[in-house]
PDB file of C-alpha atoms and ligand atoms in Angstrom:
ATOM      1  CA  MET A 455      48.561 128.606 -15.633  1.00 47.00           C
ATOM      2  CA  PRO A 456      49.225 125.245 -13.534  1.00 48.00           C
ATOM      3  CA  GLU A 457      47.101 124.525 -10.355  1.00 54.00           C
ATOM      4  CA  GLU A 458      47.303 126.214  -6.788  1.00 80.00           C
ATOM      5  CA  ARG A 459      47.789 122.619  -5.643  1.00 90.00           C
ATOM      6  CA  PRO A 460      50.012 120.099  -7.135  1.00 93.00           C
ATOM      7  CA  PRO A 461      48.110 116.333  -8.208  1.00 92.00           C
ATOM      8  CA  ALA A 462      48.311 113.642  -7.008  1.00 91.00           C
ATOM      9  CA  GLY A 463      50.801 111.803  -6.278  1.00 92.00           C
ATOM     10  CA  ALA A 464      53.625 114.820  -5.940  1.00 96.00           C
ATOM     11  CA  ALA A 465      54.392 116.169  -2.415  1.00 97.00           C
ATOM     12  CA  SER A 466      53.473 119.995  -1.627  1.00 95.00           C
ATOM     13  CA  ASP A 467      56.345 121.557  -2.574  1.00 96.00           C
ATOM     14  CA  TRP A 468      55.461 119.743  -5.826  1.00 97.00           C
ATOM     15  CA  THR A 469      57.952 117.296  -6.519  1.00 97.00           C
ATOM     16  CA  ILE A 470      57.640 113.649  -7.080  1.00 97.00           C
ATOM     17  CA  PRO A 471      60.094 111.234  -7.710  1.00 97.00           C
ATOM     18  CA  GLN A 472      61.453 110.472 -10.660  1.00 98.00           C
ATOM     19  CA  ARG A 473      61.734 106.546 -10.584  1.00 97.00           C
ATOM     20  CA  TRP A 474      64.217 106.297 -13.951  1.00 98.00           C
ATOM     21  CA  GLN A 475      63.979 102.363 -12.730  1.00 98.00           C
ATOM     22  CA  ASP A 476      61.190 102.858 -14.761  1.00 98.00           C
ATOM     23  CA  TYR A 477      62.782 104.584 -17.451  1.00 98.00           C
ATOM     24  CA  SER A 478      62.592 102.778 -21.114  1.00 98.00           C
ATOM     25  CA  ALA A 479      65.412 101.547 -23.454  1.00 98.00           C
ATOM     26  CA  VAL A 480      64.005 103.687 -26.231  1.00 97.00           C
ATOM     27  CA  GLU A 481      63.237 105.739 -23.277  1.00 98.00           C
ATOM     28  CA  HIS A 482      68.101 106.179 -23.274  1.00 98.00           C
ATOM     29  CA  ALA A 483      68.144 105.971 -26.577  1.00 98.00           C
ATOM     30  CA  THR A 484      66.547 109.412 -26.960  1.00 97.00           C
ATOM     31  CA  TRP A 485      68.668 111.144 -24.604  1.00 98.00           C
ATOM     32  CA  ASP A 486      71.555 109.638 -26.526  1.00 98.00           C
ATOM     33  CA  LEU A 487      70.297 110.415 -30.147  1.00 97.00           C
ATOM     34  CA  LEU A 488      70.028 114.339 -28.525  1.00 97.00           C
ATOM     35  CA  TYR A 489      73.397 114.275 -26.539  1.00 98.00           C
ATOM     36  CA  ALA A 490      74.817 112.911 -29.836  1.00 98.00           C
ATOM     37  CA  ARG A 491      73.311 114.909 -31.392  1.00 97.00           C
ATOM     38  CA  GLN A 492      74.385 118.636 -29.508  1.00 97.00           C
ATOM     39  CA  PHE A 493      77.969 117.312 -28.329  1.00 96.00           C
ATOM     40  CA  GLU A 494      79.171 117.418 -32.021  1.00 97.00           C
ATOM     41  CA  GLN A 495      77.487 121.349 -32.531  1.00 97.00           C
ATOM     42  CA  LEU A 496      77.981 122.172 -28.475  1.00 98.00           C
ATOM     43  CA  PRO A 497      81.947 122.213 -28.555  1.00 97.00           C
ATOM     44  CA  ALA A 498      83.053 125.033 -30.217  1.00 96.00           C
ATOM     45  CA  ARG A 499      79.582 126.911 -29.122  1.00 98.00           C
ATOM     46  CA  VAL A 500      78.988 127.076 -26.447  1.00 98.00           C
ATOM     47  CA  VAL A 501      81.081 129.127 -23.243  1.00 98.00           C
ATOM     48  CA  PRO A 502      83.602 126.836 -22.269  1.00 98.00           C
ATOM     49  CA  ALA A 503      81.921 126.101 -18.701  1.00 98.00           C
ATOM     50  CA  PHE A 504      79.178 123.990 -19.231  1.00 98.00           C
ATOM     51  CA  LEU A 505      81.188 121.556 -21.055  1.00 98.00           C
ATOM     52  CA  GLU A 506      83.757 121.559 -18.226  1.00 98.00           C
ATOM     53  CA  GLY A 507      80.091 121.459 -16.268  1.00 98.00           C
ATOM     54  CA  LEU A 508      79.135 118.219 -18.931  1.00 98.00           C
ATOM     55  CA  GLN A 509      82.166 116.846 -17.905  1.00 97.00           C
ATOM     56  CA  GLN A 510      81.902 116.990 -14.223  1.00 98.00           C
ATOM     57  CA  LEU A 511      78.339 116.044 -14.216  1.00 98.00           C
ATOM     58  CA  GLY A 512      79.159 113.047 -16.519  1.00 97.00           C
ATOM     59  CA  LEU A 513      76.181 113.530 -18.119  1.00 97.00           C
ATOM     60  CA  GLY A 514      77.481 111.961 -20.803  1.00 95.00           C
ATOM     61  CA  GLU A 515      78.030 108.651 -19.017  1.00 96.00           C
ATOM     62  CA  GLY A 516      75.156 107.192 -21.255  1.00 96.00           C
ATOM     63  CA  GLY A 517      70.693 107.472 -20.164  1.00 98.00           C
ATOM     64  CA  ILE A 518      68.719 110.457 -18.591  1.00 98.00           C
ATOM     65  CA  PRO A 519      70.598 111.043 -15.262  1.00 98.00           C
ATOM     66  CA  ASP A 520      69.955 109.449 -12.666  1.00 98.00           C
ATOM     67  CA  PHE A 521      68.907 111.900 -10.242  1.00 98.00           C
ATOM     68  CA  GLU A 522      69.996 110.865  -6.946  1.00 98.00           C
ATOM     69  CA  LEU A 523      73.527 110.289  -8.777  1.00 98.00           C
ATOM     70  CA  LEU A 524      73.399 114.124 -10.668  1.00 98.00           C
ATOM     71  CA  SER A 525      72.889 115.516  -6.896  1.00 98.00           C
ATOM     72  CA  ALA A 526      75.391 113.599  -5.030  1.00 98.00           C
ATOM     73  CA  ARG A 527      78.405 115.307  -8.601  1.00 98.00           C
ATOM     74  CA  LEU A 528      75.996 118.854  -8.410  1.00 98.00           C
ATOM     75  CA  ARG A 529      75.665 119.008  -4.635  1.00 98.00           C
ATOM     76  CA  GLY A 530      79.850 117.946  -3.635  1.00 98.00           C
ATOM     77  CA  LEU A 531      80.965 120.890  -5.758  1.00 98.00           C
ATOM     78  CA  THR A 532      77.583 123.910  -5.386  1.00 98.00           C
ATOM     79  CA  GLY A 533      75.378 122.896  -3.393  1.00 98.00           C
ATOM     80  CA  TRP A 534      72.521 122.546  -6.149  1.00 98.00           C
ATOM     81  CA  SER A 535      70.637 119.703  -6.922  1.00 98.00           C
ATOM     82  CA  VAL A 536      67.928 118.758  -9.265  1.00 98.00           C
ATOM     83  CA  VAL A 537      64.379 117.402  -8.602  1.00 98.00           C
ATOM     84  CA  ALA A 538      61.798 116.090 -10.502  1.00 98.00           C
ATOM     85  CA  VAL A 539      58.394 118.436 -11.209  1.00 96.00           C
ATOM     86  CA  PRO A 540      55.767 117.387 -12.885  1.00 92.00           C
ATOM     87  CA  GLY A 541      55.437 119.086 -15.867  1.00 87.00           C
ATOM     88  CA  LEU A 542      54.943 123.371 -15.008  1.00 88.00           C
ATOM     89  CA  VAL A 543      55.376 124.318 -10.805  1.00 94.00           C
ATOM     90  CA  PRO A 544      53.496 127.722 -10.377  1.00 94.00           C
ATOM     91  CA  GLU A 545      56.538 130.259 -10.161  1.00 95.00           C
ATOM     92  CA  ALA A 546      56.153 130.613  -6.465  1.00 95.00           C
ATOM     93  CA  VAL A 547      57.279 127.588  -6.593  1.00 96.00           C
ATOM     94  CA  PHE A 548      59.269 127.234  -8.463  1.00 97.00           C
ATOM     95  CA  PHE A 549      61.219 130.123  -7.091  1.00 97.00           C
ATOM     96  CA  GLU A 550      61.497 128.894  -3.325  1.00 98.00           C
ATOM     97  CA  HIS A 551      62.719 125.180  -5.071  1.00 98.00           C
ATOM     98  CA  LEU A 552      65.394 127.438  -6.996  1.00 98.00           C
ATOM     99  CA  ALA A 553      66.116 130.338  -3.966  1.00 98.00           C
ATOM    100  CA  ARG A 554      66.826 126.596  -2.191  1.00 98.00           C
ATOM    101  CA  ARG A 555      68.935 125.664  -4.617  1.00 98.00           C
ATOM    102  CA  ARG A 556      67.220 122.639  -5.990  1.00 98.00           C
ATOM    103  CA  PHE A 557      66.806 122.962  -9.522  1.00 98.00           C
ATOM    104  CA  VAL A 558      62.773 121.836 -10.967  1.00 98.00           C
ATOM    105  CA  ALA A 559      63.394 118.835 -13.759  1.00 98.00           C
ATOM    106  CA  GLY A 560      60.556 117.660 -15.827  1.00 96.00           C
ATOM    107  CA  ARG A 561      60.811 113.857 -14.883  1.00 96.00           C
ATOM    108  CA  PHE A 562      59.482 113.010 -18.662  1.00 96.00           C
ATOM    109  CA  ILE A 563      61.111 113.050 -22.034  1.00 97.00           C
ATOM    110  CA  ARG A 564      60.709 113.533 -25.511  1.00 96.00           C
ATOM    111  CA  ARG A 565      58.976 111.201 -28.007  1.00 95.00           C
ATOM    112  CA  PRO A 566      61.854 110.078 -30.109  1.00 92.00           C
ATOM    113  CA  GLU A 567      59.363 111.266 -33.393  1.00 91.00           C
ATOM    114  CA  GLN A 568      59.695 115.249 -31.342  1.00 91.00           C
ATOM    115  CA  LEU A 569      63.998 115.712 -31.574  1.00 92.00           C
ATOM    116  CA  ASP A 570      63.768 119.468 -32.788  1.00 88.00           C
ATOM    117  CA  TYR A 571      60.144 120.805 -31.315  1.00 78.00           C
ATOM    118  CA  LEU A 572      57.853 119.731 -28.154  1.00 80.00           C
ATOM    119  CA  GLN A 573      56.466 122.559 -26.465  1.00 80.00           C
ATOM    120  CA  GLU A 574      57.235 122.291 -22.838  1.00 86.00           C
ATOM    121  CA  PRO A 575      60.544 121.243 -21.370  1.00 92.00           C
ATOM    122  CA  ASP A 576      61.524 118.237 -21.048  1.00 96.00           C
ATOM    123  CA  VAL A 577      63.918 115.903 -18.864  1.00 98.00           C
ATOM    124  CA  PHE A 578      66.815 116.680 -22.181  1.00 97.00           C
ATOM    125  CA  HIS A 579      65.639 120.584 -21.905  1.00 97.00           C
ATOM    126  CA  ASP A 580      66.205 120.620 -17.791  1.00 98.00           C
ATOM    127  CA  VAL A 581      68.839 118.964 -17.800  1.00 98.00           C
ATOM    128  CA  PHE A 582      71.395 118.652 -20.611  1.00 98.00           C
ATOM    129  CA  GLY A 583      70.306 122.164 -20.888  1.00 98.00           C
ATOM    130  CA  HIS A 584      70.279 123.903 -17.489  1.00 98.00           C
ATOM    131  CA  VAL A 585      72.218 121.715 -15.330  1.00 98.00           C
ATOM    132  CA  PRO A 586      76.069 121.909 -16.482  1.00 98.00           C
ATOM    133  CA  LEU A 587      76.183 126.037 -16.024  1.00 98.00           C
ATOM    134  CA  LEU A 588      74.973 125.138 -12.372  1.00 98.00           C
ATOM    135  CA  ALA A 589      78.548 122.869 -11.572  1.00 98.00           C
ATOM    136  CA  LEU A 590      80.180 126.930 -12.177  1.00 98.00           C
ATOM    137  CA  PRO A 591      80.471 128.922  -8.734  1.00 97.00           C
ATOM    138  CA  ALA A 592      78.802 132.244 -10.382  1.00 97.00           C
ATOM    139  CA  TYR A 593      76.195 131.279 -12.322  1.00 98.00           C
ATOM    140  CA  ALA A 594      75.357 128.085  -9.258  1.00 98.00           C
ATOM    141  CA  ASP A 595      75.244 131.862  -7.350  1.00 97.00           C
ATOM    142  CA  TYR A 596      73.218 134.063  -9.996  1.00 97.00           C
ATOM    143  CA  MET A 597      70.869 131.062  -9.858  1.00 98.00           C
ATOM    144  CA  GLN A 598      70.301 131.150  -5.881  1.00 97.00           C
ATOM    145  CA  ALA A 599      70.195 135.248  -6.138  1.00 97.00           C
ATOM    146  CA  TYR A 600      66.826 135.168  -9.755  1.00 98.00           C
ATOM    147  CA  GLY A 601      64.307 132.488  -7.273  1.00 98.00           C
ATOM    148  CA  GLU A 602      64.433 135.297  -3.693  1.00 97.00           C
ATOM    149  CA  GLY A 603      64.505 137.558  -6.762  1.00 98.00           C
ATOM    150  CA  GLY A 604      61.137 136.174  -7.980  1.00 98.00           C
ATOM    151  CA  LEU A 605      60.016 135.989  -4.197  1.00 98.00           C
ATOM    152  CA  ARG A 606      60.493 139.571  -4.230  1.00 98.00           C
ATOM    153  CA  ALA A 607      59.382 140.642  -7.129  1.00 98.00           C
ATOM    154  CA  ALA A 608      56.609 138.889  -6.560  1.00 97.00           C
ATOM    155  CA  HIS A 609      55.439 140.747  -3.043  1.00 97.00           C
ATOM    156  CA  LEU A 610      56.615 143.958  -5.552  1.00 97.00           C
ATOM    157  CA  GLY A 611      53.397 142.562  -8.656  1.00 96.00           C
ATOM    158  CA  ALA A 612      56.646 142.783 -10.420  1.00 98.00           C
ATOM    159  CA  MET A 613      56.726 138.800 -11.648  1.00 97.00           C
ATOM    160  CA  GLN A 614      56.537 139.012 -15.611  1.00 96.00           C
ATOM    161  CA  ARG A 615      58.383 142.377 -15.631  1.00 97.00           C
ATOM    162  CA  LEU A 616      61.303 139.931 -13.702  1.00 98.00           C
ATOM    163  CA  ALA A 617      60.185 137.024 -15.560  1.00 97.00           C
ATOM    164  CA  HIS A 618      62.304 138.867 -18.738  1.00 98.00           C
ATOM    165  CA  LEU A 619      65.721 138.821 -16.946  1.00 98.00           C
ATOM    166  CA  TYR A 620      65.028 134.517 -16.645  1.00 98.00           C
ATOM    167  CA  TRP A 621      64.197 135.122 -21.314  1.00 98.00           C
ATOM    168  CA  TYR A 622      67.023 136.457 -22.284  1.00 98.00           C
ATOM    169  CA  THR A 623      70.264 135.087 -19.885  1.00 98.00           C
ATOM    170  CA  VAL A 624      68.756 131.507 -18.718  1.00 98.00           C
ATOM    171  CA  GLU A 625      67.146 130.264 -21.615  1.00 97.00           C
ATOM    172  CA  PHE A 626      68.712 132.697 -24.257  1.00 98.00           C
ATOM    173  CA  GLY A 627      71.923 134.834 -23.842  1.00 98.00           C
ATOM    174  CA  LEU A 628      74.707 134.373 -25.411  1.00 98.00           C
ATOM    175  CA  MET A 629      78.619 135.760 -23.804  1.00 98.00           C
ATOM    176  CA  ARG A 630      80.292 138.541 -25.743  1.00 98.00           C
ATOM    177  CA  HIS A 631      84.140 135.252 -25.679  1.00 97.00           C
ATOM    178  CA  GLY A 632      87.141 137.170 -28.287  1.00 95.00           C
ATOM    179  CA  ASP A 633      85.735 138.352 -31.079  1.00 94.00           C
ATOM    180  CA  GLY A 634      83.423 135.949 -31.242  1.00 97.00           C
ATOM    181  CA  LEU A 635      79.771 134.609 -28.780  1.00 98.00           C
ATOM    182  CA  ARG A 636      79.550 131.779 -27.242  1.00 98.00           C
ATOM    183  CA  LEU A 637      76.249 130.560 -26.110  1.00 98.00           C
ATOM    184  CA  PHE A 638      74.688 129.765 -22.961  1.00 98.00           C
ATOM    185  CA  GLY A 639      71.787 130.024 -22.601  1.00 98.00           C
ATOM    186  CA  ALA A 640      69.667 126.499 -22.113  1.00 98.00           C
ATOM    187  CA  GLY A 641      66.711 127.073 -24.439  1.00 96.00           C
ATOM    188  CA  ILE A 642      69.716 127.416 -27.120  1.00 97.00           C
ATOM    189  CA  VAL A 643      71.492 124.734 -26.431  1.00 97.00           C
ATOM    190  CA  SER A 644      69.192 122.400 -25.465  1.00 97.00           C
ATOM    191  CA  SER A 645      68.182 123.049 -29.220  1.00 96.00           C
ATOM    192  CA  HIS A 646      69.590 121.131 -32.960  1.00 96.00           C
ATOM    193  CA  GLY A 647      68.230 124.570 -35.383  1.00 96.00           C
ATOM    194  CA  GLU A 648      68.183 126.965 -32.918  1.00 96.00           C
ATOM    195  CA  SER A 649      72.676 126.523 -31.678  1.00 97.00           C
ATOM    196  CA  ALA A 650      73.319 127.563 -34.995  1.00 97.00           C
ATOM    197  CA  TYR A 651      70.796 129.332 -35.950  1.00 98.00           C
ATOM    198  CA  ALA A 652      71.399 132.376 -32.925  1.00 98.00           C
ATOM    199  CA  LEU A 653      75.384 132.591 -33.975  1.00 98.00           C
ATOM    200  CA  ASP A 654      75.445 132.122 -37.778  1.00 98.00           C
ATOM    201  CA  ASP A 655      71.548 133.286 -38.506  1.00 98.00           C
ATOM    202  CA  PRO A 656      72.255 136.914 -39.970  1.00 98.00           C
ATOM    203  CA  ALA A 657      68.451 137.628 -38.943  1.00 97.00           C
ATOM    204  CA  PRO A 658      68.194 138.511 -35.409  1.00 98.00           C
ATOM    205  CA  LEU A 659      69.995 140.789 -33.246  1.00 98.00           C
ATOM    206  CA  ARG A 660      72.506 140.873 -31.568  1.00 98.00           C
ATOM    207  CA  ILE A 661      72.561 142.656 -28.739  1.00 98.00           C
ATOM    208  CA  GLY A 662      74.233 143.906 -25.533  1.00 98.00           C
ATOM    209  CA  PHE A 663      73.553 143.128 -22.344  1.00 98.00           C
ATOM    210  CA  ASP A 664      71.810 145.574 -20.249  1.00 97.00           C
ATOM    211  CA  LEU A 665      69.659 145.678 -17.880  1.00 98.00           C
ATOM    212  CA  ARG A 666      66.509 148.241 -18.082  1.00 97.00           C
ATOM    213  CA  ARG A 667      66.624 147.160 -21.340  1.00 98.00           C
ATOM    214  CA  VAL A 668      65.797 143.508 -20.935  1.00 98.00           C
ATOM    215  CA  LEU A 669      64.021 144.017 -18.324  1.00 98.00           C
ATOM    216  CA  ARG A 670      61.600 145.444 -20.743  1.00 98.00           C
ATOM    217  CA  THR A 671      61.780 143.640 -24.009  1.00 98.00           C
ATOM    218  CA  GLU A 672      59.743 141.850 -24.946  1.00 98.00           C
ATOM    219  CA  TYR A 673      59.700 138.206 -25.857  1.00 96.00           C
ATOM    220  CA  ARG A 674      57.856 134.981 -28.417  1.00 90.00           C
ATOM    221  CA  ILE A 675      58.690 131.070 -26.270  1.00 90.00           C
ATOM    222  CA  ASP A 676      57.119 130.055 -29.763  1.00 88.00           C
ATOM    223  CA  SER A 677      59.693 130.632 -32.878  1.00 91.00           C
ATOM    224  CA  TYR A 678      63.690 130.972 -32.184  1.00 95.00           C
ATOM    225  CA  GLN A 679      64.334 134.496 -30.930  1.00 97.00           C
ATOM    226  CA  ARG A 680      64.911 138.177 -32.434  1.00 97.00           C
ATOM    227  CA  ASN A 681      66.767 139.629 -30.507  1.00 98.00           C
ATOM    228  CA  TYR A 682      69.457 138.363 -27.676  1.00 98.00           C
ATOM    229  CA  PHE A 683      71.326 139.730 -25.560  1.00 98.00           C
ATOM    230  CA  VAL A 684      75.467 139.774 -25.019  1.00 98.00           C
ATOM    231  CA  ILE A 685      76.821 139.511 -21.439  1.00 98.00           C
ATOM    232  CA  GLU A 686      80.285 139.491 -20.824  1.00 98.00           C
ATOM    233  CA  SER A 687      80.604 137.355 -17.956  1.00 97.00           C
ATOM    234  CA  PHE A 688      78.928 135.341 -15.898  1.00 97.00           C
ATOM    235  CA  GLU A 689      80.768 138.098 -12.832  1.00 95.00           C
ATOM    236  CA  ASP A 690      79.590 140.651 -14.711  1.00 96.00           C
ATOM    237  CA  LEU A 691      76.382 139.039 -14.935  1.00 97.00           C
ATOM    238  CA  LEU A 692      75.335 139.214 -10.881  1.00 95.00           C
ATOM    239  CA  ARG A 693      77.209 142.725 -11.134  1.00 94.00           C
ATOM    240  CA  GLN A 694      74.237 144.009 -12.667  1.00 94.00           C
ATOM    241  CA  THR A 695      71.730 142.296 -11.555  1.00 94.00           C
ATOM    242  CA  LEU A 696      72.035 139.310  -7.921  1.00 91.00           C
ATOM    243  CA  GLU A 697      74.290 143.330  -6.839  1.00 89.00           C
ATOM    244  CA  ALA A 698      71.331 145.517  -8.206  1.00 94.00           C
ATOM    245  CA  ASP A 699      67.687 146.478  -6.126  1.00 97.00           C
ATOM    246  CA  PHE A 700      65.440 145.850  -8.488  1.00 98.00           C
ATOM    247  CA  ALA A 701      62.489 147.512  -6.583  1.00 98.00           C
ATOM    248  CA  PRO A 702      63.008 150.679  -7.410  1.00 98.00           C
ATOM    249  CA  ILE A 703      63.570 149.902 -10.770  1.00 98.00           C
ATOM    250  CA  TYR A 704      60.307 148.374 -11.935  1.00 98.00           C
ATOM    251  CA  ALA A 705      58.736 151.686 -10.131  1.00 98.00           C
ATOM    252  CA  GLU A 706      60.565 153.089 -12.040  1.00 97.00           C
ATOM    253  CA  LEU A 707      60.018 150.291 -15.029  1.00 98.00           C
ATOM    254  CA  ALA A 708      56.095 150.879 -15.137  1.00 96.00           C
ATOM    255  CA  SER A 709      55.166 153.879 -16.473  1.00 96.00           C
ATOM    256  CA  LEU A 710      57.007 153.040 -19.998  1.00 97.00           C
ATOM    257  CA  PRO A 711      55.646 151.080 -22.526  1.00 97.00           C
ATOM    258  CA  SER A 712      57.262 147.544 -23.559  1.00 97.00           C
ATOM    259  CA  LEU A 713      59.843 147.326 -26.623  1.00 98.00           C
ATOM    260  CA  PRO A 714      59.063 144.729 -29.092  1.00 98.00           C
ATOM    261  CA  ILE A 715      61.317 142.630 -30.159  1.00 98.00           C
ATOM    262  CA  ALA A 716      63.644 142.990 -32.654  1.00 97.00           C
ATOM    263  CA  VAL A 717      63.970 146.586 -33.547  1.00 98.00           C
ATOM    264  CA  VAL A 718      67.532 148.761 -32.723  1.00 98.00           C
ATOM    265  CA  GLN A 719      66.294 151.262 -29.072  1.00 98.00           C
ATOM    266  CA  PRO A 720      68.271 154.231 -29.359  1.00 97.00           C
ATOM    267  CA  GLY A 721      71.696 153.146 -27.389  1.00 97.00           C
ATOM    268  CA  ASP A 722      72.516 149.393 -28.327  1.00 98.00           C
ATOM    269  CA  ARG A 723      75.788 148.216 -28.856  1.00 98.00           C
ATOM    270  CA  LEU A 724      75.180 146.450 -31.648  1.00 98.00           C
ATOM    271  CA  TYR A 725      77.255 143.436 -32.627  1.00 97.00           C
ATOM    272  CA  PRO A 726      77.562 142.953 -36.598  1.00 96.00           C
ATOM    273  CA  ARG A 727      75.745 140.757 -37.778  1.00 94.00           C
ATOM    274  CA  PRO A 728      78.111 137.179 -38.933  1.00 94.00           C
TER     275      PRO A 728
HETATM  276  N1  LIG B2217      68.751 141.843  -7.203  1.00 85.75           N
HETATM  277  C1  LIG B2217      67.929 141.258  -7.630  1.00 85.75           C
HETATM  278  C2  LIG B2217      66.964 142.307  -6.302  1.00 85.75           C
HETATM  279  O1  LIG B2217      66.421 143.721  -5.920  1.00 85.75           O
HETATM  280  C3  LIG B2217      66.835 139.681  -7.252  1.00 85.75           C
HETATM  281  C4  LIG B2217      68.178 139.612  -8.774  1.00 85.75           C
HETATM  282  C5  LIG B2217      69.252 138.965  -8.043  1.00 85.75           C
HETATM  283  C6  LIG B2217      67.615 139.098  -9.509  1.00 85.75           C
HETATM  284  C7  LIG B2217      69.919 137.606  -9.325  1.00 85.75           C
HETATM  285  C8  LIG B2217      67.965 138.858 -10.769  1.00 85.75           C
HETATM  286  C9  LIG B2217      69.127 137.636 -10.476  1.00 85.75           C
HETATM  287  O2  LIG B2217      65.964 141.222  -5.988  1.00 85.75           O
HETATM  288 CO1   CO B2218      64.563 125.574 -19.044  1.00 85.75          CO
END
């Protein structure tokens, strides 16, 4: 668990200067390489709004984005900004930033020999994965509401429960797209391997989004997912989350067992395996 106090050099809200000037040529080249690899495979796989966000925010202009410039663009579109933090921050700090339309991002980038795997989110995951959709008003509203919902969940002792929703939407969500599926979760779109696996591999289950089902389903953080949840649209996701009162749902779920990963439950709407 992270310390409750910010480390030396960080402000009381845990933010640090990005020090964009200090990135090396190798670090910028690492971003460019990761960007090029994803840009090659994503256009046919990701929700169109993600590609529009990349474009509108100029994330492919070369090199690690300067958070000041990026935030200026984002603020003009949806009022969000991007701030740097030293690593994982306490949940309450994270929620507080989201509730104020600030996305917290790591400033470090993975080393060239870690292109496919790293344990902590770096600037590529945080910015390439999470920020493009913040240019979309419905998604921007969802993330702010999630922050507010997190602060509320903390008071209700339900923070761990709510985290399942974040995991299965913001990090690993899929969306129905005509007869097919598209990616939108940041954990998938920033991963070269999982971008293909999530849509093309027959192994994982793809289950229609249901709030209670998602909140009850376990998750693992150390491998590709073995079940994904599929939303209909961001508007539909907003309707089922932002417009719902979670307090009675937390109470109702407290006495129910959690659901194991990759086990079909009665009532699941399953998408056919590819
Ligand atoms: N509406 C939820 C609540 O009552 C909060 C929430 C909104 C959670 C949007 C996630 C996303 O707590
Ligand atoms: Co993430």
